[in-house]
mmCIF file of C-alpha atoms and ligand atoms in Angstrom:
data_model
loop_
_atom_site.group_PDB
_atom_site.id
_atom_site.type_symbol
_atom_site.label_atom_id
_atom_site.label_comp_id
_atom_site.label_asym_id
_atom_site.label_seq_id
_atom_site.Cartn_x
_atom_site.Cartn_y
_atom_site.Cartn_z
ATOM 1 C CA MET Z 72 -62.902 45.761 44.593
ATOM 2 C CA SER Z 73 -65.759 45.609 42.131
ATOM 3 C CA ARG Z 74 -66.072 42.569 39.907
ATOM 4 C CA SER Z 75 -64.865 44.566 36.906
ATOM 5 C CA THR Z 76 -61.836 45.844 38.871
ATOM 6 C CA ILE Z 77 -60.948 42.283 39.852
ATOM 7 C CA ILE Z 78 -61.256 41.144 36.244
ATOM 8 C CA ALA Z 79 -59.192 44.101 35.021
ATOM 9 C CA SER Z 80 -56.457 43.493 37.575
ATOM 10 C CA PHE Z 81 -56.438 39.751 36.776
ATOM 11 C CA ALA Z 82 -56.164 40.559 33.056
ATOM 12 C CA SER Z 83 -53.282 42.954 33.657
ATOM 13 C CA SER Z 84 -51.434 40.423 35.833
ATOM 14 C CA LEU Z 85 -51.820 37.912 33.010
ATOM 15 C CA LEU Z 86 -50.388 40.482 30.605
ATOM 16 C CA VAL Z 87 -47.438 41.145 32.906
ATOM 17 C CA ALA Z 88 -46.867 37.399 33.247
ATOM 18 C CA SER Z 89 -46.853 36.874 29.477
ATOM 19 C CA VAL Z 90 -44.569 39.869 28.915
ATOM 20 C CA ALA Z 91 -42.211 38.667 31.643
ATOM 21 C CA ALA Z 92 -42.067 35.231 29.986
ATOM 22 C CA ASP Z 93 -40.441 36.749 26.904
ATOM 23 C CA PRO Z 94 -36.670 37.088 27.204
ATOM 24 C CA TRP Z 95 -36.764 40.411 25.385
ATOM 25 C CA PRO Z 96 -39.179 43.120 24.305
ATOM 26 C CA LYS Z 97 -40.199 42.729 20.654
ATOM 27 C CA ARG Z 98 -38.817 45.666 18.706
ATOM 28 C CA GLY Z 99 -35.994 45.312 16.170
ATOM 29 C CA LEU Z 100 -34.271 46.774 13.147
ATOM 30 C CA ALA Z 101 -34.107 45.485 9.579
ATOM 31 C CA ALA Z 102 -30.885 47.283 8.705
ATOM 32 C CA ASN Z 103 -28.482 46.958 5.793
ATOM 33 C CA ASP Z 104 -24.857 47.117 6.945
ATOM 34 C CA ASP Z 105 -24.218 50.550 5.409
ATOM 35 C CA ILE Z 106 -26.997 52.145 7.491
ATOM 36 C CA PRO Z 107 -25.750 53.463 10.874
ATOM 37 C CA ILE Z 108 -27.904 52.090 13.700
ATOM 38 C CA TYR Z 109 -25.800 52.653 16.809
ATOM 39 C CA GLU Z 110 -28.042 55.460 18.079
ATOM 40 C CA PHE Z 111 -31.021 53.111 18.414
ATOM 41 C CA GLY Z 112 -29.815 51.949 21.851
ATOM 42 C CA GLY Z 113 -29.519 53.786 25.151
ATOM 43 C CA SER Z 114 -32.118 56.255 26.334
ATOM 44 C CA TRP Z 115 -33.884 59.415 25.240
ATOM 45 C CA ASN Z 116 -35.406 61.918 27.678
ATOM 46 C CA GLY Z 117 -35.698 59.234 30.347
ATOM 47 C CA TYR Z 118 -37.147 56.573 28.054
ATOM 48 C CA SER Z 119 -35.107 53.405 27.461
ATOM 49 C CA SER Z 120 -34.700 51.966 23.997
ATOM 50 C CA GLU Z 121 -37.071 49.126 23.171
ATOM 51 C CA VAL Z 122 -34.841 47.882 20.334
ATOM 52 C CA ASN Z 123 -33.110 44.640 21.166
ATOM 53 C CA TRP Z 124 -32.663 42.670 17.939
ATOM 54 C CA GLN Z 125 -31.376 43.327 14.442
ATOM 55 C CA TYR Z 126 -30.971 41.579 11.114
ATOM 56 C CA ASN Z 127 -29.597 42.611 7.736
ATOM 57 C CA TRP Z 128 -30.980 40.131 5.128
ATOM 58 C CA ASP Z 129 -27.618 38.354 5.349
ATOM 59 C CA SER Z 130 -25.861 35.732 7.458
ATOM 60 C CA THR Z 131 -23.178 37.949 8.944
ATOM 61 C CA THR Z 132 -22.781 41.608 9.825
ATOM 62 C CA SER Z 133 -20.114 44.209 10.468
ATOM 63 C CA GLN Z 134 -22.352 46.275 12.740
ATOM 64 C CA LYS Z 135 -23.631 44.074 15.543
ATOM 65 C CA GLN Z 136 -24.896 46.365 18.304
ATOM 66 C CA THR Z 137 -24.282 45.629 21.983
ATOM 67 C CA PHE Z 138 -27.951 46.324 22.749
ATOM 68 C CA ALA Z 139 -29.280 43.895 20.126
ATOM 69 C CA GLU Z 140 -29.309 40.197 19.229
ATOM 70 C CA TYR Z 141 -28.129 39.732 15.654
ATOM 71 C CA VAL Z 142 -30.275 37.226 13.741
ATOM 72 C CA PRO Z 143 -28.555 35.643 10.697
ATOM 73 C CA MET Z 144 -30.666 35.048 7.605
ATOM 74 C CA LEU Z 145 -30.201 32.675 4.679
ATOM 75 C CA TRP Z 146 -31.755 35.097 2.156
ATOM 76 C CA GLY Z 147 -31.962 32.631 -0.755
ATOM 77 C CA THR Z 148 -30.566 29.439 -2.195
ATOM 78 C CA SER Z 149 -28.019 30.751 -4.705
ATOM 79 C CA SER Z 150 -24.412 29.932 -3.899
ATOM 80 C CA ASP Z 151 -23.525 33.503 -2.899
ATOM 81 C CA HIS Z 152 -25.881 32.958 0.050
ATOM 82 C CA THR Z 153 -25.380 29.258 0.783
ATOM 83 C CA THR Z 154 -21.568 28.990 0.581
ATOM 84 C CA GLN Z 155 -20.914 30.824 3.859
ATOM 85 C CA TRP Z 156 -24.193 29.913 5.536
ATOM 86 C CA PHE Z 157 -23.118 27.119 7.873
ATOM 87 C CA ASP Z 158 -19.891 28.855 8.948
ATOM 88 C CA ASN Z 159 -21.671 32.153 9.549
ATOM 89 C CA ALA Z 160 -24.701 30.711 11.322
ATOM 90 C CA TRP Z 161 -22.594 28.537 13.647
ATOM 91 C CA TYR Z 162 -20.295 31.476 14.349
ATOM 92 C CA TRP Z 163 -23.171 33.708 15.458
ATOM 93 C CA LEU Z 164 -24.858 30.935 17.452
ATOM 94 C CA ASP Z 165 -21.657 29.827 19.194
ATOM 95 C CA ASN Z 166 -19.829 33.149 19.623
ATOM 96 C CA GLY Z 167 -22.121 36.049 18.793
ATOM 97 C CA GLY Z 168 -24.998 35.596 21.228
ATOM 98 C CA SER Z 169 -27.561 34.725 18.545
ATOM 99 C CA GLY Z 170 -30.360 32.310 19.323
ATOM 100 C CA HIS Z 171 -32.560 32.496 16.209
ATOM 101 C CA LEU Z 172 -32.168 31.968 12.453
ATOM 102 C CA LEU Z 173 -34.197 33.349 9.554
ATOM 103 C CA ALA Z 174 -34.764 31.617 6.192
ATOM 104 C CA PHE Z 175 -35.565 32.740 2.635
ATOM 105 C CA ASN Z 176 -36.806 36.281 1.931
ATOM 106 C CA GLU Z 177 -40.173 36.666 0.147
ATOM 107 C CA PRO Z 178 -39.849 33.346 -1.716
ATOM 108 C CA GLU Z 179 -43.178 33.872 -3.530
ATOM 109 C CA GLN Z 180 -41.816 37.008 -5.263
ATOM 110 C CA SER Z 181 -39.891 36.542 -8.515
ATOM 111 C CA GLY Z 182 -37.724 39.585 -7.680
ATOM 112 C CA GLN Z 183 -36.819 38.201 -4.249
ATOM 113 C CA SER Z 184 -35.714 34.662 -3.310
ATOM 114 C CA ASN Z 185 -38.169 33.170 -5.853
ATOM 115 C CA LEU Z 186 -38.788 29.583 -4.722
ATOM 116 C CA THR Z 187 -41.728 27.216 -5.041
ATOM 117 C CA PRO Z 188 -43.009 25.843 -1.728
ATOM 118 C CA GLN Z 189 -41.455 22.456 -2.574
ATOM 119 C CA GLN Z 190 -38.067 23.985 -3.500
ATOM 120 C CA ALA Z 191 -38.135 25.958 -0.266
ATOM 121 C CA ALA Z 192 -39.021 22.877 1.783
ATOM 122 C CA ASP Z 193 -36.130 20.910 0.234
ATOM 123 C CA ALA Z 194 -33.728 23.790 0.905
ATOM 124 C CA TYR Z 195 -35.074 24.242 4.427
ATOM 125 C CA ILE Z 196 -34.265 20.608 5.176
ATOM 126 C CA THR Z 197 -30.725 21.083 3.825
ATOM 127 C CA TYR Z 198 -29.861 24.432 5.374
ATOM 128 C CA MET Z 199 -32.124 25.042 8.388
ATOM 129 C CA GLU Z 200 -32.970 21.633 9.809
ATOM 130 C CA PRO Z 201 -29.326 20.909 10.876
ATOM 131 C CA PHE Z 202 -29.757 23.726 13.431
ATOM 132 C CA ALA Z 203 -32.882 22.202 15.036
ATOM 133 C CA GLY Z 204 -32.393 22.116 18.784
ATOM 134 C CA HIS Z 205 -29.464 24.563 18.568
ATOM 135 C CA ALA Z 206 -31.441 27.668 17.578
ATOM 136 C CA SER Z 207 -35.032 28.766 17.167
ATOM 137 C CA LEU Z 208 -35.810 28.422 13.452
ATOM 138 C CA GLY Z 209 -37.955 30.700 11.295
ATOM 139 C CA ALA Z 210 -39.913 29.683 8.182
ATOM 140 C CA PRO Z 211 -39.339 31.593 4.927
ATOM 141 C CA ALA Z 212 -40.696 35.168 5.250
ATOM 142 C CA VAL Z 213 -43.615 35.815 2.886
ATOM 143 C CA SER Z 214 -44.972 39.216 1.898
ATOM 144 C CA ASN Z 215 -48.637 40.018 2.477
ATOM 145 C CA ASP Z 216 -49.391 38.314 -0.841
ATOM 146 C CA GLY Z 217 -47.984 35.046 0.477
ATOM 147 C CA TYR Z 218 -50.795 33.324 2.377
ATOM 148 C CA GLU Z 219 -51.268 30.516 -0.196
ATOM 149 C CA TRP Z 220 -47.529 30.058 -0.641
ATOM 150 C CA LEU Z 221 -47.054 29.744 3.115
ATOM 151 C CA SER Z 222 -49.927 27.250 3.445
ATOM 152 C CA GLU Z 223 -48.350 25.086 0.757
ATOM 153 C CA PHE Z 224 -44.891 25.393 2.284
ATOM 154 C CA LEU Z 225 -46.155 24.254 5.698
ATOM 155 C CA GLN Z 226 -47.653 21.168 4.040
ATOM 156 C CA ALA Z 227 -44.520 20.472 1.986
ATOM 157 C CA CYS Z 228 -42.374 20.906 5.117
ATOM 158 C CA SER Z 229 -44.718 19.194 7.581
ATOM 159 C CA GLY Z 230 -41.869 17.179 9.114
ATOM 160 C CA CYS Z 231 -39.628 20.227 9.473
ATOM 161 C CA THR Z 232 -38.710 21.994 12.685
ATOM 162 C CA ILE Z 233 -40.327 25.411 12.313
ATOM 163 C CA ASP Z 234 -40.327 27.380 15.538
ATOM 164 C CA PHE Z 235 -41.699 30.681 14.292
ATOM 165 C CA VAL Z 236 -43.137 32.268 11.159
ATOM 166 C CA PRO Z 237 -41.798 35.599 9.831
ATOM 167 C CA ILE Z 238 -44.075 37.682 7.595
ATOM 168 C CA HIS Z 239 -44.038 41.116 5.938
ATOM 169 C CA TRP Z 240 -46.730 43.749 5.504
ATOM 170 C CA TYR Z 241 -46.954 46.872 3.337
ATOM 171 C CA ASN Z 242 -50.166 48.777 2.776
ATOM 172 C CA ASP Z 243 -51.721 52.197 3.020
ATOM 173 C CA ALA Z 244 -51.215 54.004 6.335
ATOM 174 C CA SER Z 245 -54.975 54.255 6.773
ATOM 175 C CA LEU Z 246 -55.285 50.446 6.822
ATOM 176 C CA GLU Z 247 -53.873 49.554 10.242
ATOM 177 C CA SER Z 248 -56.779 47.115 10.707
ATOM 178 C CA ASP Z 249 -55.508 45.250 7.628
ATOM 179 C CA LEU Z 250 -52.205 44.701 9.446
ATOM 180 C CA GLU Z 251 -54.100 43.294 12.417
ATOM 181 C CA ASN Z 252 -56.155 40.974 10.197
ATOM 182 C CA TRP Z 253 -53.041 39.786 8.348
ATOM 183 C CA VAL Z 254 -51.107 39.028 11.532
ATOM 184 C CA ASN Z 255 -54.087 37.296 13.124
ATOM 185 C CA SER Z 256 -54.708 35.193 10.002
ATOM 186 C CA ILE Z 257 -51.102 33.921 10.074
ATOM 187 C CA CYS Z 258 -51.327 33.209 13.803
ATOM 188 C CA SER Z 259 -54.429 31.093 13.081
ATOM 189 C CA LEU Z 260 -52.941 29.390 10.023
ATOM 190 C CA THR Z 261 -49.666 28.397 11.631
ATOM 191 C CA GLY Z 262 -50.393 28.173 15.370
ATOM 192 C CA ARG Z 263 -46.862 29.466 15.879
ATOM 193 C CA GLN Z 264 -45.160 32.643 17.032
ATOM 194 C CA VAL Z 265 -45.166 35.282 14.312
ATOM 195 C CA TRP Z 266 -42.333 37.720 13.587
ATOM 196 C CA LEU Z 267 -43.166 40.757 11.458
ATOM 197 C CA THR Z 268 -39.695 41.137 9.927
ATOM 198 C CA GLU Z 269 -40.623 43.944 7.506
ATOM 199 C CA PHE Z 270 -43.602 46.258 7.723
ATOM 200 C CA GLN Z 271 -44.268 49.803 6.657
ATOM 201 C CA ALA Z 272 -47.279 52.022 6.286
ATOM 202 C CA LEU Z 273 -47.361 53.811 2.953
ATOM 203 C CA GLY Z 274 -48.039 57.499 3.440
ATOM 204 C CA SER Z 275 -46.550 60.726 4.762
ATOM 205 C CA ILE Z 276 -44.365 60.720 7.868
ATOM 206 C CA ASP Z 277 -47.313 62.060 9.884
ATOM 207 C CA GLU Z 278 -49.520 59.259 8.562
ATOM 208 C CA GLN Z 279 -46.846 56.670 9.412
ATOM 209 C CA SER Z 280 -46.587 58.124 12.916
ATOM 210 C CA THR Z 281 -50.341 57.855 13.417
ATOM 211 C CA PHE Z 282 -50.240 54.297 12.080
ATOM 212 C CA LEU Z 283 -47.490 53.321 14.552
ATOM 213 C CA ARG Z 284 -49.499 54.711 17.468
ATOM 214 C CA SER Z 285 -52.041 51.936 16.789
ATOM 215 C CA ALA Z 286 -49.762 49.258 15.354
ATOM 216 C CA ILE Z 287 -47.169 49.169 18.155
ATOM 217 C CA PRO Z 288 -49.678 48.608 20.996
ATOM 218 C CA PHE Z 289 -51.430 45.964 18.860
ATOM 219 C CA LEU Z 290 -48.147 44.128 18.214
ATOM 220 C CA ASP Z 291 -46.878 44.486 21.791
ATOM 221 C CA ASP Z 292 -50.134 43.228 23.298
ATOM 222 C CA ASN Z 293 -50.608 40.292 20.906
ATOM 223 C CA ASP Z 294 -49.136 37.172 22.526
ATOM 224 C CA CYS Z 295 -48.788 35.502 19.133
ATOM 225 C CA VAL Z 296 -46.378 38.228 17.963
ATOM 226 C CA TYR Z 297 -42.843 37.601 19.185
ATOM 227 C CA ARG Z 298 -40.863 40.254 17.310
ATOM 228 C CA TYR Z 299 -41.266 42.999 14.727
ATOM 229 C CA ALA Z 300 -39.101 45.397 12.698
ATOM 230 C CA TYR Z 301 -40.345 48.549 10.975
ATOM 231 C CA PHE Z 302 -38.878 49.080 7.476
ATOM 232 C CA GLY Z 303 -36.936 52.315 7.896
ATOM 233 C CA THR Z 304 -33.233 51.527 8.284
ATOM 234 C CA ALA Z 305 -32.798 49.973 4.844
ATOM 235 C CA ASP Z 306 -31.024 51.096 1.679
ATOM 236 C CA ASN Z 307 -34.355 52.031 0.116
ATOM 237 C CA SER Z 308 -36.136 53.419 3.194
ATOM 238 C CA GLU Z 309 -34.396 55.482 5.845
ATOM 239 C CA VAL Z 310 -37.477 56.997 7.479
ATOM 240 C CA LEU Z 311 -36.262 56.149 10.985
ATOM 241 C CA LEU Z 312 -33.118 58.236 10.418
ATOM 242 C CA GLU Z 313 -32.547 61.979 10.082
ATOM 243 C CA ASN Z 314 -30.880 62.659 6.706
ATOM 244 C CA GLY Z 315 -29.365 59.181 6.512
ATOM 245 C CA GLY Z 316 -28.315 59.112 10.173
ATOM 246 C CA PRO Z 317 -26.812 58.393 12.548
ATOM 247 C CA SER Z 318 -29.313 60.653 14.349
ATOM 248 C CA LEU Z 319 -32.828 59.320 14.608
ATOM 249 C CA SER Z 320 -35.690 61.110 12.888
ATOM 250 C CA PRO Z 321 -38.764 61.962 15.010
ATOM 251 C CA LEU Z 322 -40.357 58.776 13.610
ATOM 252 C CA GLY Z 323 -37.218 56.863 14.644
ATOM 253 C CA VAL Z 324 -37.469 58.279 18.168
ATOM 254 C CA GLN Z 325 -41.122 57.270 18.331
ATOM 255 C CA TYR Z 326 -40.383 53.745 17.076
ATOM 256 C CA THR Z 327 -37.416 53.247 19.399
ATOM 257 C CA PHE Z 328 -38.501 54.842 22.649
ATOM 258 C CA SER Z 329 -42.299 54.637 22.901
ATOM 259 C CA ALA Z 330 -42.859 52.515 25.985
ATOM 260 C CA TYR Z 331 -43.290 48.788 25.665
ATOM 261 C CA GLY Z 332 -46.823 47.520 25.742
ATOM 262 C CA ASN Z 333 -48.876 50.677 25.907
ATOM 263 C CA GLY Z 334 -47.739 53.124 23.246
ATOM 264 C CA ASP Z 335 -46.873 55.812 25.816
ATOM 265 C CA GLY Z 336 -43.806 57.980 25.442
ATOM 266 C CA PRO Z 337 -42.668 60.022 22.477
ATOM 267 C CA ASN Z 338 -45.039 60.156 19.544
HETATM 268 C C1 BGC B 424 -34.387 42.697 0.080
HETATM 269 C C2 BGC B 424 -32.988 42.817 0.590
HETATM 270 C C3 BGC B 424 -32.642 44.276 0.768
HETATM 271 C C4 BGC B 424 -33.678 44.909 1.645
HETATM 272 C C5 BGC B 424 -33.440 46.387 1.871
HETATM 273 C C6 BGC B 424 -35.328 43.379 1.032
HETATM 274 O O1 BGC B 424 -36.641 43.275 0.588
HETATM 275 O O2 BGC B 424 -34.732 41.360 -0.038
HETATM 276 O O3 BGC B 424 -32.094 42.213 -0.319
HETATM 277 O O4 BGC B 424 -31.354 44.414 1.312
HETATM 278 O O5 BGC B 424 -34.969 44.727 1.140
HETATM 279 O O6 BGC B 424 -33.506 47.113 0.714
#
């Protein structure tokens, strides 16, 4: 073996080891309950589904899939979200096979959960911290305008148990490198696992497909990234579905069945 072959084979054994250390692959669905997602499991033309987790911006669901871990979210701090939170979260942790919890959605946006870093830290201590040691806990999920907000939150919540950091990303389909820079900047800022719980390339379906051919291998190969969910099974974006589903669109097939780690498979 040449020196470069030895290095390449060592690097690939490291990659296999780090992949094997994860209990699951990384791909998931951000899916409102009225969007049918049961065709995202199983196999397609010999390729197995890579989708193994789901969430719905809520703390319970009526469409938990057998092939996916359901991850409850406390979307915001108003009583319509908090009243059922503890009952729902404990139910899914104790009986539903869930092992992770998500906190407030885009808190830096006035049209979303709309919290200051200090308000979010106080609420995190009330609603998330009781689950420390029982589940893996996610910070509030900021949009790609939320770097400063997240920095301030991490300071305000410095004594909190924060196991991973969810983020979102939306930008032009031609700017895949911007996604990479954004993810890497959050990995550096937080030193924690990152979940990309919403992301979508803005552009035609063909442009989104091209984007995913670069983005999925980047996300799969980046050890800092634990999970991700493309935004395409939601009330206001159904691009992963054919005419509202349940059949998958070609983009949905690509997202679901392109092989883990290398971007092979349908595209
Ligand atoms: C909102 C959720 C909504 C979802 C899908 C998110 O950005 O916060 O309330 O269900 O988008 O439309």
